[in-house]
Amino acid sequence: MEDVRIEGKRVSLRNVKETDLKCLWSLKYGEANPEWKKWDAPYFPLELVDFTMFIDKEMKMKAFDEKVGAYSELLLETDDQIIGSIVYYWEHEPSRWLEIGITIFEPTYWNGGYGTEALILYMGYLFENIEIERVGLTTWSGNPRMMAVAEKVGMQIEGRMRKCRYYDGIYYDSVRMGIIRDEWESLKKG
């Protein structure tokens, strides 16, 4: 397996290295109530993980999946600074139902096009390296920025489970979005 680095104009994606782990742990678990968690499924509590447990978990995620042919997690970088991560996971691997998730930890980099570019780069990487027909993303109606970014990169709302996410005294919808390979190919040509 070789290292992966995908260059964009604003952001680069690359595989996690052992030297990144302390920084990544600090971004994810360095504070009890980080700002990013208010948007990233806040109805699930952030379980603080000590550094040793984090290393074990991260070493499994950062590995290149020989069977699939891709890394399941890549870091988002700008100016050689880690600002987030993007992952894929199997909703149901036998039927090749793949979902992605993205987190930009630093609010400074929200609304600057970094997430949009990262999603485009990562979806291209996945469609080029994994035999899949669809890339999905699940979010919640309390995160309109994520829904807007997903639409901007060509995803469509495929399902909405109404008022099934309860957070801070309010019910929100769970929103499933996705793009199929043919749609992706058409966007690339256009």
Short mmCIF file of C-alpha atoms in Angstrom, two decimals:
data_model
loop_
_atom_site.label_atom_id
_atom_site.label_comp_id
_atom_site.label_asym_id
_atom_site.label_seq_id
_atom_site.Cartn_x
_atom_site.Cartn_y
_atom_site.Cartn_z
CA MET A 1 0.00 0.00 0.00
CA GLU A 2 1.27 3.44 -0.81
CA ASP A 3 0.46 6.78 0.70
CA VAL A 4 -2.43 8.73 -0.74
CA ARG A 5 -2.40 12.48 -1.29
CA ILE A 6 -5.16 14.18 -3.26
CA GLU A 7 -4.60 17.85 -3.97
CA GLY A 8 -7.32 20.43 -4.33
CA LYS A 9 -7.15 24.23 -4.49
CA ARG A 10 -8.13 24.81 -0.84
CA VAL A 11 -7.60 21.46 0.80
CA SER A 12 -5.53 18.31 0.44
CA LEU A 13 -6.60 14.84 1.50
CA ARG A 14 -4.07 12.35 2.74
CA ASN A 15 -3.89 9.15 4.72
CA VAL A 16 -3.34 9.27 8.47
CA LYS A 17 0.21 8.68 9.68
CA GLU A 18 1.38 7.73 13.14
CA THR A 19 2.87 11.20 13.60
CA ASP A 20 -0.65 12.69 13.12
CA LEU A 21 -2.27 10.82 15.98
CA LYS A 22 -1.55 13.27 18.82
CA CYS A 23 -2.88 16.21 16.78
CA LEU A 24 -5.94 14.25 15.60
CA TRP A 25 -6.72 13.10 19.15
CA SER A 26 -6.47 16.68 20.37
CA LEU A 27 -8.81 17.93 17.64
CA LYS A 28 -11.38 15.21 18.39
CA TYR A 29 -11.10 14.91 22.17
CA GLY A 30 -9.04 17.86 23.37
CA GLU A 31 -12.07 19.60 24.89
CA ALA A 32 -15.23 18.29 26.53
CA ASN A 33 -17.72 20.26 24.40
CA PRO A 34 -16.08 21.15 21.10
CA GLU A 35 -17.89 23.49 18.71
CA TRP A 36 -17.84 20.95 15.86
CA LYS A 37 -19.85 18.44 17.92
CA LYS A 38 -22.84 20.84 18.00
CA TRP A 39 -23.30 20.07 14.30
CA ASP A 40 -21.97 16.51 14.05
CA ALA A 41 -24.80 14.35 15.45
CA PRO A 42 -24.99 16.16 18.80
CA TYR A 43 -27.81 13.84 19.90
CA PHE A 44 -25.08 11.20 20.34
CA PRO A 45 -22.85 12.20 23.25
CA LEU A 46 -19.17 12.65 22.55
CA GLU A 47 -17.44 9.85 24.38
CA LEU A 48 -14.05 11.13 25.43
CA VAL A 49 -11.38 8.60 24.67
CA ASP A 50 -7.95 8.53 26.25
CA PHE A 51 -4.97 8.65 23.93
CA THR A 52 -4.09 4.95 24.27
CA MET A 53 -7.60 3.82 23.33
CA PHE A 54 -7.64 6.36 20.51
CA ILE A 55 -4.42 4.96 19.05
CA ASP A 56 -5.86 1.43 18.99
CA LYS A 57 -9.07 2.62 17.29
CA GLU A 58 -7.31 4.93 14.86
CA MET A 59 -4.71 2.38 13.81
CA LYS A 60 -7.56 0.14 12.64
CA MET A 61 -9.29 2.98 10.77
CA LYS A 62 -6.19 4.39 9.15
CA ALA A 63 -5.25 1.07 7.63
CA PHE A 64 -5.48 0.54 3.91
CA ASP A 65 -8.26 -1.94 3.23
CA GLU A 66 -6.70 -4.41 0.79
CA LYS A 67 -10.06 -6.07 0.11
CA VAL A 68 -11.67 -2.78 -0.89
CA GLY A 69 -8.65 -0.94 -2.29
CA ALA A 70 -8.94 2.33 -0.37
CA TYR A 71 -8.25 4.06 2.92
CA SER A 72 -11.32 4.34 5.14
CA GLU A 73 -10.14 7.67 6.60
CA LEU A 74 -8.26 10.57 5.09
CA LEU A 75 -7.22 13.81 6.74
CA LEU A 76 -8.14 17.26 5.46
CA GLU A 77 -5.18 19.61 5.39
CA THR A 78 -4.63 23.18 4.40
CA ASP A 79 -1.25 24.90 4.65
CA ASP A 80 0.15 21.69 6.22
CA GLN A 81 -2.36 21.96 9.08
CA ILE A 82 -4.88 19.21 9.83
CA ILE A 83 -8.36 20.74 9.90
CA GLY A 84 -10.58 17.68 9.68
CA SER A 85 -11.13 14.13 8.55
CA ILE A 86 -13.33 12.32 6.08
CA VAL A 87 -14.32 8.67 6.35
CA TYR A 88 -16.29 5.97 4.68
CA TYR A 89 -18.06 3.13 6.41
CA TRP A 90 -20.24 0.29 5.28
CA GLU A 91 -23.92 0.54 6.02
CA HIS A 92 -24.11 -2.96 4.50
CA GLU A 93 -20.94 -4.23 2.85
CA PRO A 94 -22.39 -7.33 1.08
CA SER A 95 -24.69 -5.05 -0.93
CA ARG A 96 -21.95 -2.39 -1.29
CA TRP A 97 -23.92 0.27 0.59
CA LEU A 98 -21.26 2.79 1.46
CA GLU A 99 -21.72 5.99 3.48
CA ILE A 100 -19.31 8.86 4.09
CA GLY A 101 -18.89 11.38 6.85
CA ILE A 102 -16.86 14.54 7.16
CA THR A 103 -15.85 16.67 10.12
CA ILE A 104 -14.01 19.97 9.98
CA PHE A 105 -12.88 20.50 13.54
CA GLU A 106 -11.83 24.12 13.34
CA PRO A 107 -14.73 26.61 12.96
CA THR A 108 -12.31 28.99 11.23
CA TYR A 109 -12.54 26.71 8.18
CA TRP A 110 -16.35 26.45 8.07
CA ASN A 111 -18.11 28.18 5.17
CA GLY A 112 -14.88 28.54 3.19
CA GLY A 113 -15.41 25.80 0.60
CA TYR A 114 -13.05 23.34 2.31
CA GLY A 115 -15.77 20.78 3.02
CA THR A 116 -17.24 21.05 -0.47
CA GLU A 117 -13.87 20.47 -2.09
CA ALA A 118 -13.03 17.63 0.30
CA LEU A 119 -16.29 15.84 -0.49
CA ILE A 120 -15.70 16.17 -4.23
CA LEU A 121 -12.14 14.86 -3.92
CA TYR A 122 -13.12 11.97 -1.65
CA MET A 123 -16.11 10.88 -3.73
CA GLY A 124 -13.84 10.81 -6.78
CA TYR A 125 -11.32 8.72 -4.84
CA LEU A 126 -14.02 6.27 -3.74
CA PHE A 127 -15.63 5.89 -7.16
CA GLU A 128 -12.19 5.35 -8.74
CA ASN A 129 -11.01 2.79 -6.17
CA ILE A 130 -14.04 0.87 -4.93
CA GLU A 131 -16.60 -1.10 -6.90
CA ILE A 132 -19.69 0.82 -5.74
CA GLU A 133 -22.65 2.38 -7.49
CA ARG A 134 -23.56 4.94 -4.84
CA VAL A 135 -22.03 7.13 -2.16
CA GLY A 136 -24.37 8.13 0.64
CA LEU A 137 -24.29 10.63 3.47
CA THR A 138 -26.63 10.86 6.46
CA THR A 139 -27.12 14.11 8.33
CA TRP A 140 -29.85 15.82 10.32
CA SER A 141 -32.09 18.78 9.60
CA GLY A 142 -30.37 20.76 12.35
CA ASN A 143 -27.27 20.96 10.15
CA PRO A 144 -28.40 22.94 7.08
CA ARG A 145 -24.77 23.62 6.07
CA MET A 146 -24.10 19.89 5.64
CA MET A 147 -27.26 19.45 3.61
CA ALA A 148 -26.30 22.42 1.40
CA VAL A 149 -22.77 21.08 0.84
CA ALA A 150 -24.10 17.63 -0.06
CA GLU A 151 -26.48 19.19 -2.60
CA LYS A 152 -23.68 21.36 -3.97
CA VAL A 153 -21.59 18.26 -4.75
CA GLY A 154 -24.49 16.57 -6.55
CA MET A 155 -26.15 14.54 -3.82
CA GLN A 156 -29.92 14.32 -3.64
CA ILE A 157 -32.20 13.77 -0.69
CA GLU A 158 -33.15 10.11 -0.88
CA GLY A 159 -34.94 9.75 2.42
CA ARG A 160 -36.15 11.76 5.36
CA MET A 161 -37.14 10.23 8.65
CA ARG A 162 -39.23 12.94 10.21
CA LYS A 163 -38.73 14.13 13.77
CA CYS A 164 -36.66 11.14 14.86
CA ARG A 165 -33.69 13.07 16.28
CA TYR A 166 -34.38 14.78 19.58
CA TYR A 167 -31.82 17.37 20.63
CA ASP A 168 -31.92 20.29 23.02
CA GLY A 169 -35.70 20.17 23.36
CA ILE A 170 -36.45 20.03 19.61
CA TYR A 171 -37.24 17.19 17.21
CA TYR A 172 -35.24 17.10 13.97
CA ASP A 173 -35.36 14.96 10.84
CA SER A 174 -32.71 12.44 9.87
CA VAL A 175 -31.82 13.10 6.23
CA ARG A 176 -30.27 10.55 3.88
CA MET A 177 -28.56 11.91 0.80
CA GLY A 178 -26.69 10.20 -1.99
CA ILE A 179 -25.23 10.24 -5.46
CA ILE A 180 -24.98 7.34 -7.88
CA ARG A 181 -22.06 6.66 -10.17
CA ASP A 182 -23.87 7.76 -13.36
CA GLU A 183 -24.75 11.11 -11.76
CA TRP A 184 -21.15 11.52 -10.60
CA GLU A 185 -19.82 10.77 -14.08
CA SER A 186 -22.23 13.31 -15.62
CA LEU A 187 -21.10 16.00 -13.16
CA LYS A 188 -17.44 15.32 -13.96
CA LYS A 189 -18.10 15.76 -17.70
CA GLY A 190 -20.13 18.94 -17.22
#
